PDB file of C-alpha atoms in Angstrom:
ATOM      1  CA  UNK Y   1       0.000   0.000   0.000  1.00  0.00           C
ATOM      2  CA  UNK Y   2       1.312   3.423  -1.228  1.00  0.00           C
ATOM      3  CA  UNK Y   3       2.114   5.944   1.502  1.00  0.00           C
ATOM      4  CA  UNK Y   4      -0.258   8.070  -0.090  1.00  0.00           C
ATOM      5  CA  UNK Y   5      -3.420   6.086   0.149  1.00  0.00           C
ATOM      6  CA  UNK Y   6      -6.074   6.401   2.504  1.00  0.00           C
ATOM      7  CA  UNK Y   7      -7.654   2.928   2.841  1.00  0.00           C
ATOM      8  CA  UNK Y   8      -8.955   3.677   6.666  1.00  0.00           C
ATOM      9  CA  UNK Y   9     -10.695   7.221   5.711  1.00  0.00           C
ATOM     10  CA  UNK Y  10     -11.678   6.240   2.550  1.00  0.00           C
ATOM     11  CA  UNK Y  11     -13.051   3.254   4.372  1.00  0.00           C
ATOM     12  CA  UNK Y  12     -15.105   5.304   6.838  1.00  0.00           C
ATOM     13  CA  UNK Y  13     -16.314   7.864   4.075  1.00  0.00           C
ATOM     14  CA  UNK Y  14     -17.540   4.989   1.798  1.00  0.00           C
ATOM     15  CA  UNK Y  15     -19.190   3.538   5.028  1.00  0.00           C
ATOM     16  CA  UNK Y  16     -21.126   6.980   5.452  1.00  0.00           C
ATOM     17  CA  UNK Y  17     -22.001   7.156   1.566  1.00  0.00           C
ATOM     18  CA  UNK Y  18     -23.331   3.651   2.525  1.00  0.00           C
ATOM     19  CA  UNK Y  19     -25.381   5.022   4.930  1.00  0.00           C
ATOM     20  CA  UNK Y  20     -26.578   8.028   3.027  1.00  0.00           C
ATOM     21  CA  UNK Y  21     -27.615   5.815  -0.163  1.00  0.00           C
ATOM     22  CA  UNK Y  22     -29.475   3.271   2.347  1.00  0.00           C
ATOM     23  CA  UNK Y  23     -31.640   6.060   3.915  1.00  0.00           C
ATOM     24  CA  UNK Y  24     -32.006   7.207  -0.228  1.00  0.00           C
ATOM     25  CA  UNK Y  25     -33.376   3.693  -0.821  1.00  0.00           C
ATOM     26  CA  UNK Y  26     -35.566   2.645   2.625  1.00  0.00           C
ATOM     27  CA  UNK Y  27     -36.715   6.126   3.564  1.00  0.00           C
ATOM     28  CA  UNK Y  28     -37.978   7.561  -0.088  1.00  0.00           C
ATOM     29  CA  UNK Y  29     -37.572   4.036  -1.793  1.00  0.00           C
ATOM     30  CA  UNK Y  30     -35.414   5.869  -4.472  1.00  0.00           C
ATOM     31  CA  UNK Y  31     -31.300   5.172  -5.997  1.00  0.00           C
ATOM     32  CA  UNK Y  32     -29.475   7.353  -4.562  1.00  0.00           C
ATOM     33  CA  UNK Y  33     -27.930   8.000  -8.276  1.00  0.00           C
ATOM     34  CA  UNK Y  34     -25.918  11.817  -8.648  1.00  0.00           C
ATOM     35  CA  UNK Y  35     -26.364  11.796 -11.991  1.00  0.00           C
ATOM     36  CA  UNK Y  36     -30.127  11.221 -12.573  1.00  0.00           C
ATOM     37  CA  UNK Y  37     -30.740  13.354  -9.275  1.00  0.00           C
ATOM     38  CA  UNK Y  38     -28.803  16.195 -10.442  1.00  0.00           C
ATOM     39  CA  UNK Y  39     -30.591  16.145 -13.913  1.00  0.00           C
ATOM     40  CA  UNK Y  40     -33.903  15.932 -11.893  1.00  0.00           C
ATOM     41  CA  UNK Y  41     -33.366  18.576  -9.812  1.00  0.00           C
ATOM     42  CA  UNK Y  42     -32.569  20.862 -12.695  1.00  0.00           C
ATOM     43  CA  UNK Y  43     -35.273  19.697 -14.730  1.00  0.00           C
ATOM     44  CA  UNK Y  44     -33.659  17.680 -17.276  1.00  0.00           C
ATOM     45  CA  UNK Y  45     -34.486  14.647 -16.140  1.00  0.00           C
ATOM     46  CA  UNK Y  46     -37.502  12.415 -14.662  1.00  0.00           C
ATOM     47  CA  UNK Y  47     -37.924  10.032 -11.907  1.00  0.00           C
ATOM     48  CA  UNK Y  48     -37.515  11.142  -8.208  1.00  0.00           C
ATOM     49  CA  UNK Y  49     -39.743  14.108  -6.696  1.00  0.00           C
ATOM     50  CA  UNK Y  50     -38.285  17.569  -7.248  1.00  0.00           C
ATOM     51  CA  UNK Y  51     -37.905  18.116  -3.376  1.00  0.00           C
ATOM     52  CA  UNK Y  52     -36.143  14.727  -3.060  1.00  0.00           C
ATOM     53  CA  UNK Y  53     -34.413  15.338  -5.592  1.00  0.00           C
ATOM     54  CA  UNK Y  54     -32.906  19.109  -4.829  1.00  0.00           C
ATOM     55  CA  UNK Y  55     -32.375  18.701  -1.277  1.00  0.00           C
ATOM     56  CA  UNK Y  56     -29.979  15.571  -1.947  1.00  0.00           C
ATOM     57  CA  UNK Y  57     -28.276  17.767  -4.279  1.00  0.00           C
ATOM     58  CA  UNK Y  58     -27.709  20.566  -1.691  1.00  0.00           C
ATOM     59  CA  UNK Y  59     -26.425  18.342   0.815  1.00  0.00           C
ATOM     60  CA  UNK Y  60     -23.564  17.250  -0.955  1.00  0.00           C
ATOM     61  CA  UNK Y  61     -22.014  20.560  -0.888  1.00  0.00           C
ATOM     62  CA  UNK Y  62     -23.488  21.263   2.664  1.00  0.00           C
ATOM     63  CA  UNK Y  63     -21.632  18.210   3.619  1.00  0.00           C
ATOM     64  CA  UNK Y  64     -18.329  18.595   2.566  1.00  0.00           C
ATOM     65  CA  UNK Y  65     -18.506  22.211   4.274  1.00  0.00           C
ATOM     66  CA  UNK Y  66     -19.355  20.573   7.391  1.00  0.00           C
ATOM     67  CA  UNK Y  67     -16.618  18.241   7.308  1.00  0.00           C
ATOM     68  CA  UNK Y  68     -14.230  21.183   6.656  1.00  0.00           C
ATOM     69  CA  UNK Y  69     -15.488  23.341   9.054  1.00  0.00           C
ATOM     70  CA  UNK Y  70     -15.036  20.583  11.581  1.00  0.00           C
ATOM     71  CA  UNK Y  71     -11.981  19.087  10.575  1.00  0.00           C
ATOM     72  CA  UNK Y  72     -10.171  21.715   8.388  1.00  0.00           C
ATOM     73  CA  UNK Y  73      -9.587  21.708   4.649  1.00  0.00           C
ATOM     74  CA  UNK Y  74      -9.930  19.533   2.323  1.00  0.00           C
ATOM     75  CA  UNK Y  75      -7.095  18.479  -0.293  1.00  0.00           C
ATOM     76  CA  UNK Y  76      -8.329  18.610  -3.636  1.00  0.00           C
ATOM     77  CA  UNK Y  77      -6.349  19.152  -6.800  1.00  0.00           C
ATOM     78  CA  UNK Y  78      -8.278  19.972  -9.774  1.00  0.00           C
ATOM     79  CA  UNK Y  79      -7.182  19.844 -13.475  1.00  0.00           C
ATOM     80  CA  UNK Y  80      -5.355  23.195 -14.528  1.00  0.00           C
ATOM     81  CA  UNK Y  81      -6.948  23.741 -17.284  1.00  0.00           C
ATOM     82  CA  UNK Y  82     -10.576  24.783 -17.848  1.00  0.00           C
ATOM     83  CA  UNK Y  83     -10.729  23.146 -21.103  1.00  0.00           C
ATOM     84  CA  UNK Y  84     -10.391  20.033 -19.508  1.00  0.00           C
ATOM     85  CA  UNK Y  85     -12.370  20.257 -16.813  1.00  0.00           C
ATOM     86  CA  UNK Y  86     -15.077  21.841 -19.128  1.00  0.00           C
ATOM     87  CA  UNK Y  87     -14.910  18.592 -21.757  1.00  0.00           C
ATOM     88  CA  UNK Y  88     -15.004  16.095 -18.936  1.00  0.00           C
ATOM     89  CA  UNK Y  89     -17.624  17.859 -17.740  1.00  0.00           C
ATOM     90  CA  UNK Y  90     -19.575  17.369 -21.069  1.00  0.00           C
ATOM     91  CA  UNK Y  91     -18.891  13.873 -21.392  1.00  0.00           C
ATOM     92  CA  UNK Y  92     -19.405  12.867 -18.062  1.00  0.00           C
ATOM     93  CA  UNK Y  93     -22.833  14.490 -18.305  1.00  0.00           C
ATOM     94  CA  UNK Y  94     -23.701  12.662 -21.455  1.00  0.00           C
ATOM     95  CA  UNK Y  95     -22.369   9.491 -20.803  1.00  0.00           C
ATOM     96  CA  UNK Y  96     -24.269   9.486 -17.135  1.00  0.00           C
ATOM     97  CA  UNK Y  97     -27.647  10.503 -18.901  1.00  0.00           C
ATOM     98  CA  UNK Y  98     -27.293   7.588 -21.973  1.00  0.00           C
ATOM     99  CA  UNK Y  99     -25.784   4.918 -19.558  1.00  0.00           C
ATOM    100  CA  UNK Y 100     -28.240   5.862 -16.784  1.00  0.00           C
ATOM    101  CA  UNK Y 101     -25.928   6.374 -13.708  1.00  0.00           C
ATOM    102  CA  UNK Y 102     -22.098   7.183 -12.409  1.00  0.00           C
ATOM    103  CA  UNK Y 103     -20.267   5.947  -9.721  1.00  0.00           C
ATOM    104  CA  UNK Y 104     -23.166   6.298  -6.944  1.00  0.00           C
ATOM    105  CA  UNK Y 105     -25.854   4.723  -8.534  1.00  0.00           C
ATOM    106  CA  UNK Y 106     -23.962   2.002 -10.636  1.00  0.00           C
ATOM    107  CA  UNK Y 107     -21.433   1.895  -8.654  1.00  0.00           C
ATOM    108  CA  UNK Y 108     -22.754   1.626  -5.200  1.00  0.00           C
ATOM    109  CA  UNK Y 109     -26.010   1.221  -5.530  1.00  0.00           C
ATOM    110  CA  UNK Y 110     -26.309  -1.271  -8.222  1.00  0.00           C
ATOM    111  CA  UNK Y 111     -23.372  -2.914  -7.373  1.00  0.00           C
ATOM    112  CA  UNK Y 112     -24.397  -4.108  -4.012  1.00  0.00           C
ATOM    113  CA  UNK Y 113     -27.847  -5.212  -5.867  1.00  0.00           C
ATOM    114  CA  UNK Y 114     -25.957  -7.296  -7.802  1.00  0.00           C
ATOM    115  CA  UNK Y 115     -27.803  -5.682 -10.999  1.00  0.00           C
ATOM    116  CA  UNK Y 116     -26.754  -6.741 -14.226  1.00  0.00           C
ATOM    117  CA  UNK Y 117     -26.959  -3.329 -15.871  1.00  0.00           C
ATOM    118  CA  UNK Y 118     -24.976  -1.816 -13.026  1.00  0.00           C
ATOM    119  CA  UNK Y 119     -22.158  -4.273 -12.928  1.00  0.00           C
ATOM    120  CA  UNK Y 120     -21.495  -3.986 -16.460  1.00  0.00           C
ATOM    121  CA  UNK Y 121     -21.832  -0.296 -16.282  1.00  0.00           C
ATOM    122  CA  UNK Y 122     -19.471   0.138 -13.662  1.00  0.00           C
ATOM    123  CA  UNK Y 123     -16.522  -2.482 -15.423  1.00  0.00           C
ATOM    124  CA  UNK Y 124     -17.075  -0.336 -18.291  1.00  0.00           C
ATOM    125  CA  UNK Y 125     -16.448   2.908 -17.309  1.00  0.00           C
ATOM    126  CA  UNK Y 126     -13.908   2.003 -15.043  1.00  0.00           C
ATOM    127  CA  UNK Y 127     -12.364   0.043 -17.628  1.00  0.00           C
ATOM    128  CA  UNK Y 128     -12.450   3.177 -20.344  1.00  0.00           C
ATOM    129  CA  UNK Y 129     -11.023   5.242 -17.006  1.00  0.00           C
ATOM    130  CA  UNK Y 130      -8.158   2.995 -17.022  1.00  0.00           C
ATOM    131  CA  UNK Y 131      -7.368   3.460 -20.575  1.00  0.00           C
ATOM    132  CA  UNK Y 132      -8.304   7.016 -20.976  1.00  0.00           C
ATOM    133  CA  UNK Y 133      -5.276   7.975 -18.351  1.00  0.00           C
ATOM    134  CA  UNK Y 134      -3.321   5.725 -19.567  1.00  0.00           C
ATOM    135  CA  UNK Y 135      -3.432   7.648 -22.966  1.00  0.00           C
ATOM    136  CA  UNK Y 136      -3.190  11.085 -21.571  1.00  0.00           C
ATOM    137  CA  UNK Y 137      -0.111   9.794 -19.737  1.00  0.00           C
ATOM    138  CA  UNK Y 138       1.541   7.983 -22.670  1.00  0.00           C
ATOM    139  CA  UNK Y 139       1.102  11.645 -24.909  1.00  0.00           C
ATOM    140  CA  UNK Y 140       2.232  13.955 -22.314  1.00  0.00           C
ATOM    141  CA  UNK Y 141      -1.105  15.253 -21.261  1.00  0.00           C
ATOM    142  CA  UNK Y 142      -0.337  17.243 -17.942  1.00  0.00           C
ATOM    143  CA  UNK Y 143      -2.700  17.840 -14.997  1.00  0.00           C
TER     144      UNK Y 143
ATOM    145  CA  UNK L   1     -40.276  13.990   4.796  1.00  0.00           C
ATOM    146  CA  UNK L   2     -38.995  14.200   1.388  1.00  0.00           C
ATOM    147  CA  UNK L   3     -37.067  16.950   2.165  1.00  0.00           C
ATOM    148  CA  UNK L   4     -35.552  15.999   5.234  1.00  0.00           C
ATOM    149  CA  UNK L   5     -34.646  12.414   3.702  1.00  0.00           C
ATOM    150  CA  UNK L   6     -33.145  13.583   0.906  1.00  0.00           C
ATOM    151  CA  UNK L   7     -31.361  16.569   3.035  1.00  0.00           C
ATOM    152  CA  UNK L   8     -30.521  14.087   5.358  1.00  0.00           C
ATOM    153  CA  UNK L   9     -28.555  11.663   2.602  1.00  0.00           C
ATOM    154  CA  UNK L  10     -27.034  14.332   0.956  1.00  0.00           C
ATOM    155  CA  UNK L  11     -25.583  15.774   4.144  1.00  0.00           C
ATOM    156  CA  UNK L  12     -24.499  12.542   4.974  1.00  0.00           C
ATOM    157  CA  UNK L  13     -23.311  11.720   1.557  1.00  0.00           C
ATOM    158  CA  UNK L  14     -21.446  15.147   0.877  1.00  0.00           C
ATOM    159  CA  UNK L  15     -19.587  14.584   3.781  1.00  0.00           C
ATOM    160  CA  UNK L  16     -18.652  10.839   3.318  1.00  0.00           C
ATOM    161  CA  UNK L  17     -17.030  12.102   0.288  1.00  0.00           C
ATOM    162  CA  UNK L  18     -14.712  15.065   2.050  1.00  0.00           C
ATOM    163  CA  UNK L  19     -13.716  12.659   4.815  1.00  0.00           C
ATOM    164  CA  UNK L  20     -12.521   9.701   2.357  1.00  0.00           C
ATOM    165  CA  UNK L  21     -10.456  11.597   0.337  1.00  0.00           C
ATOM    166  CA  UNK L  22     -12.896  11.736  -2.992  1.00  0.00           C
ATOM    167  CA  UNK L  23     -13.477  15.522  -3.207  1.00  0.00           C
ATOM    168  CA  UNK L  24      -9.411  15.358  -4.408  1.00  0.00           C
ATOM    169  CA  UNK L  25      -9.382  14.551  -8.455  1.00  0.00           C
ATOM    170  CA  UNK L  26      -5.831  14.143  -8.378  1.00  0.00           C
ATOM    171  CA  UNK L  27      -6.391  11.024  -5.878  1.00  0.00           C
ATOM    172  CA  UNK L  28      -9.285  10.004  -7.983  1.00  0.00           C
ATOM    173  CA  UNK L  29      -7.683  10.137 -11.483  1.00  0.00           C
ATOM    174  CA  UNK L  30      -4.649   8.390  -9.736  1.00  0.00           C
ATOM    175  CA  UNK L  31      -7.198   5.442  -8.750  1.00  0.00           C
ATOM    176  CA  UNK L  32      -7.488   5.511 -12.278  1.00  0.00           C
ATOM    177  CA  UNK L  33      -3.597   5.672 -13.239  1.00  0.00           C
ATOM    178  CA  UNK L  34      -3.093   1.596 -13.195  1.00  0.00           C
ATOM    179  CA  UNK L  35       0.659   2.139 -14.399  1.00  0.00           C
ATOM    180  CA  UNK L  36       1.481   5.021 -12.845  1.00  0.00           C
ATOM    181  CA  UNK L  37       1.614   6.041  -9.008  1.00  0.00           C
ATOM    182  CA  UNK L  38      -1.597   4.090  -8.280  1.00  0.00           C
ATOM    183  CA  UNK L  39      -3.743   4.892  -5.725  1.00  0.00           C
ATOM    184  CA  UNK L  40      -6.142   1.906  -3.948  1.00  0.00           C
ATOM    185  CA  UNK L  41      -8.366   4.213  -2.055  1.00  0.00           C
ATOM    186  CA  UNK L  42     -11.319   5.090  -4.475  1.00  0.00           C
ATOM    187  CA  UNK L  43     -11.338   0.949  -4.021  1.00  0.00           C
ATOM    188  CA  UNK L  44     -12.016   1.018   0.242  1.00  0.00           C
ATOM    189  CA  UNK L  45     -14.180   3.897  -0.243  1.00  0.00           C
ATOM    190  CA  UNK L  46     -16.730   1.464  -3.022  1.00  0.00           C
ATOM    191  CA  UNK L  47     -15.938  -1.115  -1.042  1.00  0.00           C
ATOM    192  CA  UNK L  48     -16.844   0.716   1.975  1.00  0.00           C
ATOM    193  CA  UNK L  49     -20.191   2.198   1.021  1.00  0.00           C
ATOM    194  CA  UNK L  50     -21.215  -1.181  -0.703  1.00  0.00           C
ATOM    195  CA  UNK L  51     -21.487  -2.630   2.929  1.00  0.00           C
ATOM    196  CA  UNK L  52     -24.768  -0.552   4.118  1.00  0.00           C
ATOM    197  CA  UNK L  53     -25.924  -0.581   0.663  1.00  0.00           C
ATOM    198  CA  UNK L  54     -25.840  -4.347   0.939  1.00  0.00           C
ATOM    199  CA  UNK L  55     -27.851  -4.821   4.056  1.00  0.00           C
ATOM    200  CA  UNK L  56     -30.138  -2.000   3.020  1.00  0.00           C
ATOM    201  CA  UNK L  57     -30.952  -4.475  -0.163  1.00  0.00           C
ATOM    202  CA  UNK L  58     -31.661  -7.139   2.740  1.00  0.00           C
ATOM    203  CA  UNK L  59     -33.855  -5.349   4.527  1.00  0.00           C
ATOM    204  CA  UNK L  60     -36.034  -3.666   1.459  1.00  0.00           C
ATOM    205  CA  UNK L  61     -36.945  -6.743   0.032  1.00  0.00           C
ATOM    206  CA  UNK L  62     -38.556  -7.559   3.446  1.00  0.00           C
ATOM    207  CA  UNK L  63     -40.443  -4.143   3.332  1.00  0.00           C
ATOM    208  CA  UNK L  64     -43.608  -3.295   1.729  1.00  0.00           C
ATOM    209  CA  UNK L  65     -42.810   0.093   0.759  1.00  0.00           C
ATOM    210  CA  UNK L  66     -40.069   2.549   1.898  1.00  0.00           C
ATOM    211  CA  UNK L  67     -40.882   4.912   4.884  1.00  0.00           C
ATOM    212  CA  UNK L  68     -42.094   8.502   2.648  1.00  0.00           C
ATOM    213  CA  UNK L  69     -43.566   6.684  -0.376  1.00  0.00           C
ATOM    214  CA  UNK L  70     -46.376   4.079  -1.224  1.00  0.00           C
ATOM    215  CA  UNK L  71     -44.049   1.939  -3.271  1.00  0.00           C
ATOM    216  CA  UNK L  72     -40.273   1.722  -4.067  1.00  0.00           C
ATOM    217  CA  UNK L  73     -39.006   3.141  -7.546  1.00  0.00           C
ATOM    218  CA  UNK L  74     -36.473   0.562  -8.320  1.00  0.00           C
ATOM    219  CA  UNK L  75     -34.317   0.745 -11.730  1.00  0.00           C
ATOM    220  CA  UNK L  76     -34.243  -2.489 -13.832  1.00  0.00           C
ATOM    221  CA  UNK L  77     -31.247  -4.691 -13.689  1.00  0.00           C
ATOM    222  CA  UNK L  78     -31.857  -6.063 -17.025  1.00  0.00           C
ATOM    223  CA  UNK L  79     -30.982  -5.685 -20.281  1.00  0.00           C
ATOM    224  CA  UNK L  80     -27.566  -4.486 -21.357  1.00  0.00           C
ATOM    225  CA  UNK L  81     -28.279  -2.809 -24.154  1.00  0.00           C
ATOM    226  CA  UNK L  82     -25.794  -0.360 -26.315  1.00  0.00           C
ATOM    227  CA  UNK L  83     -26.714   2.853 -24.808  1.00  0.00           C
ATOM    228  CA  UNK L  84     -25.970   1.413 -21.775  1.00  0.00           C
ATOM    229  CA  UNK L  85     -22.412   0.175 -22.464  1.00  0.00           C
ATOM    230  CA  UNK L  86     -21.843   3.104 -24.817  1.00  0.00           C
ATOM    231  CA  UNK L  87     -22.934   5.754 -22.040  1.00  0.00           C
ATOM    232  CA  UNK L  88     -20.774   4.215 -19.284  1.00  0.00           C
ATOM    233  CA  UNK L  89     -17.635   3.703 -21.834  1.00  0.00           C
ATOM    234  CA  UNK L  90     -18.531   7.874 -22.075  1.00  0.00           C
ATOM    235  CA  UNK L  91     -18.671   8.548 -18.579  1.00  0.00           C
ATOM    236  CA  UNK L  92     -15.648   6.414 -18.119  1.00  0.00           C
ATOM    237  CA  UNK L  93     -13.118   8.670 -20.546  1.00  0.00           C
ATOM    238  CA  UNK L  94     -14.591  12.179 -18.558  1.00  0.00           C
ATOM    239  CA  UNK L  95     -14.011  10.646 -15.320  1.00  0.00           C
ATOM    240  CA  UNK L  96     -10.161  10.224 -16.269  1.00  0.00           C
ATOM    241  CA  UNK L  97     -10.101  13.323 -18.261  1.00  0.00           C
ATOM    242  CA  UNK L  98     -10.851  15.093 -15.466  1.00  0.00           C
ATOM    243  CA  UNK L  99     -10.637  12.949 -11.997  1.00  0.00           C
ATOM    244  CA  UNK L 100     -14.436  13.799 -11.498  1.00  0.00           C
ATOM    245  CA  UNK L 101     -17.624  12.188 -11.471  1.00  0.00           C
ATOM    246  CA  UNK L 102     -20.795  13.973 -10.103  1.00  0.00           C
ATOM    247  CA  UNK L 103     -21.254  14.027  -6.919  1.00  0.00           C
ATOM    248  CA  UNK L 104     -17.416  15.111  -6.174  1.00  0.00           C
ATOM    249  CA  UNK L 105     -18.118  17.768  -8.575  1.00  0.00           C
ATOM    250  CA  UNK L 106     -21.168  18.776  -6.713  1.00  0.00           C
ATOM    251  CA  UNK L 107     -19.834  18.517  -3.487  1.00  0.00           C
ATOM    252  CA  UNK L 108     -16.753  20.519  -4.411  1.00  0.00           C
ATOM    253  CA  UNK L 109     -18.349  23.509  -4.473  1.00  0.00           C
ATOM    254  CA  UNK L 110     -17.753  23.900  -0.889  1.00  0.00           C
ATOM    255  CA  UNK L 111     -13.912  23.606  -1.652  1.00  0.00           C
ATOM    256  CA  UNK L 112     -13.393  24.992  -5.126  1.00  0.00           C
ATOM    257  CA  UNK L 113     -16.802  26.890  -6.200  1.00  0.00           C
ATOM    258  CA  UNK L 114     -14.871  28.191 -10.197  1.00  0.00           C
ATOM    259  CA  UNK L 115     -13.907  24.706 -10.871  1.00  0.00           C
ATOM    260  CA  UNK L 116     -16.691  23.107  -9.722  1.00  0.00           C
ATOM    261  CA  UNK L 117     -19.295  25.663 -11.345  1.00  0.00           C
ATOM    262  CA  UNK L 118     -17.136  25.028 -14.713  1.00  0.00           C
ATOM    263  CA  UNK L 119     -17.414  21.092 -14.721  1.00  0.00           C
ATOM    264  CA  UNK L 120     -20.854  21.349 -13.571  1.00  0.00           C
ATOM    265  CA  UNK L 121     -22.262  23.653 -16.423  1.00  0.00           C
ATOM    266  CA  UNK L 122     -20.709  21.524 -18.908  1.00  0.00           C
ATOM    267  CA  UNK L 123     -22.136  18.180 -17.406  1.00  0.00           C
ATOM    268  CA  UNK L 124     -25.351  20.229 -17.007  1.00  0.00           C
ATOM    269  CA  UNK L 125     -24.602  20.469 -21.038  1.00  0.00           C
ATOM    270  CA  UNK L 126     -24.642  16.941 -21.389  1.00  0.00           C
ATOM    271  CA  UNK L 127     -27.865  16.411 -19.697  1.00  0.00           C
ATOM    272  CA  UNK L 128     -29.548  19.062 -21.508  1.00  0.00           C
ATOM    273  CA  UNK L 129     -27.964  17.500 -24.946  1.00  0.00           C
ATOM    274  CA  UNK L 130     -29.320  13.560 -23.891  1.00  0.00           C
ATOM    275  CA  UNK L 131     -32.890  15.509 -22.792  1.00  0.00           C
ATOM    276  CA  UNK L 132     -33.373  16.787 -25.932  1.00  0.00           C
ATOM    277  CA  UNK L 133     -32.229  13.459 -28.477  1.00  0.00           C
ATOM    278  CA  UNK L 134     -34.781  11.714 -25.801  1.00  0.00           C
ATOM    279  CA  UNK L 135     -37.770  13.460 -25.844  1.00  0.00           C
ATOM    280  CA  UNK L 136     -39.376  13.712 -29.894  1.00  0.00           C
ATOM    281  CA  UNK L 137     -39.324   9.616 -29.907  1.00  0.00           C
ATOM    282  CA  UNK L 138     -42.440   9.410 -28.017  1.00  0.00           C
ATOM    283  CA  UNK L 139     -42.248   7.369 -24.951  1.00  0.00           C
ATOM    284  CA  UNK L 140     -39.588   8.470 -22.461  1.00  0.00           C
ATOM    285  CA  UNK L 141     -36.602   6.065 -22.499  1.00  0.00           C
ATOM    286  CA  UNK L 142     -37.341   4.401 -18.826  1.00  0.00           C
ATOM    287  CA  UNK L 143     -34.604   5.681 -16.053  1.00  0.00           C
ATOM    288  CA  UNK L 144     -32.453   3.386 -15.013  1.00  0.00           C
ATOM    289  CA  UNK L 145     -30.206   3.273 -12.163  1.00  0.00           C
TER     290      UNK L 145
END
């Protein structure tokens, strides 16, 4: 295990995503999916109620500000450019939309339903992942 | 109820990702970097959430509806189709482009609001783009998880 990895936090944060996805699922009987909430809640999308469907969306945020107001700030290194992060951004949103779900409801959700759809969703785009920074690392592509 | 529930999972959510290292796209797209510096702890964090999810499958089979709702709005698991496979392979090459899948990107804008608001718009893009190619072919494509 690298120095750099965080298998006990990232442990205990995917345990309270756990969480958060179960109440989703038992208390408004929904997947809690980003991707088809966050099109909901905007209105480009159907499926879960618009309440349920904004007020997930707001706590994300509202969550990670509570965890750095409690426990100080949070490393994150973003892209430099804005091009990239503006063409992932694209094609993250229209892949999510065609293939129906991202990492949350594929990944965790679907996963741990053992759902056909999701499992083969999830191999796939970690799969393309794989190969996609492999490519950017093999030409040079910076950060 | 709604409200609160989905407040409540968001919250809850949000913060699961700030505490397990997710809302960091560098540590994200180096999950991704096989044969580079890789980094296993995008793996503990699935791994991690899968466990609740898990039981909560358990225990919703053995409930007649969920706790705000008359009935439970469950995704299919079947069939793989192309758009399905084609839309994740998608998702896949933006997620190493940029280290970011949704929520992160969402939740980020507690950390970085510019970058966030940036990758945001343009995945806003993409919905808007799949919205539109979906809705003259009469019936709504069903939702899937």
């Amino acid at each position: 295990m690298p120095d750099y990895a965080m298998p006990g936090q990232g442990l205990i944060g995917g345990l309270m995503i756990g969480v958060a996805a179960a109440i989703m699922l038992l208390g408004a009987g929904r997947i809690a999916g980003v991707s088809g909430m966050a099109a909901r809640a905007i209105g480009l999308g159907g499926g879960a109620p618009r309440t349920l469907a904004l007020t997930f969306i707001i706590g994300l945020p509202l969550g990670a500000a509570l965890v750095a107001w409690a426990a100080g700030p949070i490393l994150s290194r973003f892209p430099m450019s804005m091009a990239t992060l503006a063409v992932a951004g694209l094609v993250v949103g229209i892949g999510t939309r065609l293939g129906s779900g991202c990492t949350s409801g594929h990944g965790v959700c679907g996963m741990s339903r053992l759902s056909k759809r999701s499992i083969v969703a999830t191999f796939t785009f970690m799969a393309t992942g794989f190969v996609t920074v492999a490519i950017v690392n093999a030409v040079g592509g910076g950060w | 109820m709604r409200g609160v529930i989905g407040l409540a999972s968001g919250l809850l959510f949000g913060a699961g990702l700030a505490v397990s290292g997710m809302l960091d796209p560098l540590r994200v797209r180096s999950f991704l970097d096989l044969f580079g510096a890789w980094d296993p702890t995008l793996a503990f964090v699935m791994g991690g959430a899968m466990i609740p999810m898990a039981i909560a499958w358990l225990i919703q089979r053995r409930m007649a509806a969920p706790v705000a709702d008359a009935h439970f709005h469950l995704p299919d698991t079947d069939p793989i189709t192309p758009r399905l496979v084609g839309g994740s392979a998608l998702f896949g090459i933006g997620w190493g482009l940029g280290g970011l899948c949704p929520g992160p990107a969402l939740a980020a804008f507690a950390i970085n609001p510019p970058a966030a608001a940036i990758f945001t718009a343009a995945m806003a893009v993409g919905f808007a783009i799949v919205w539109a190619l979906d809705r003259p072919s009469g019936p709504r494509t069903p939702v899937h998880a």
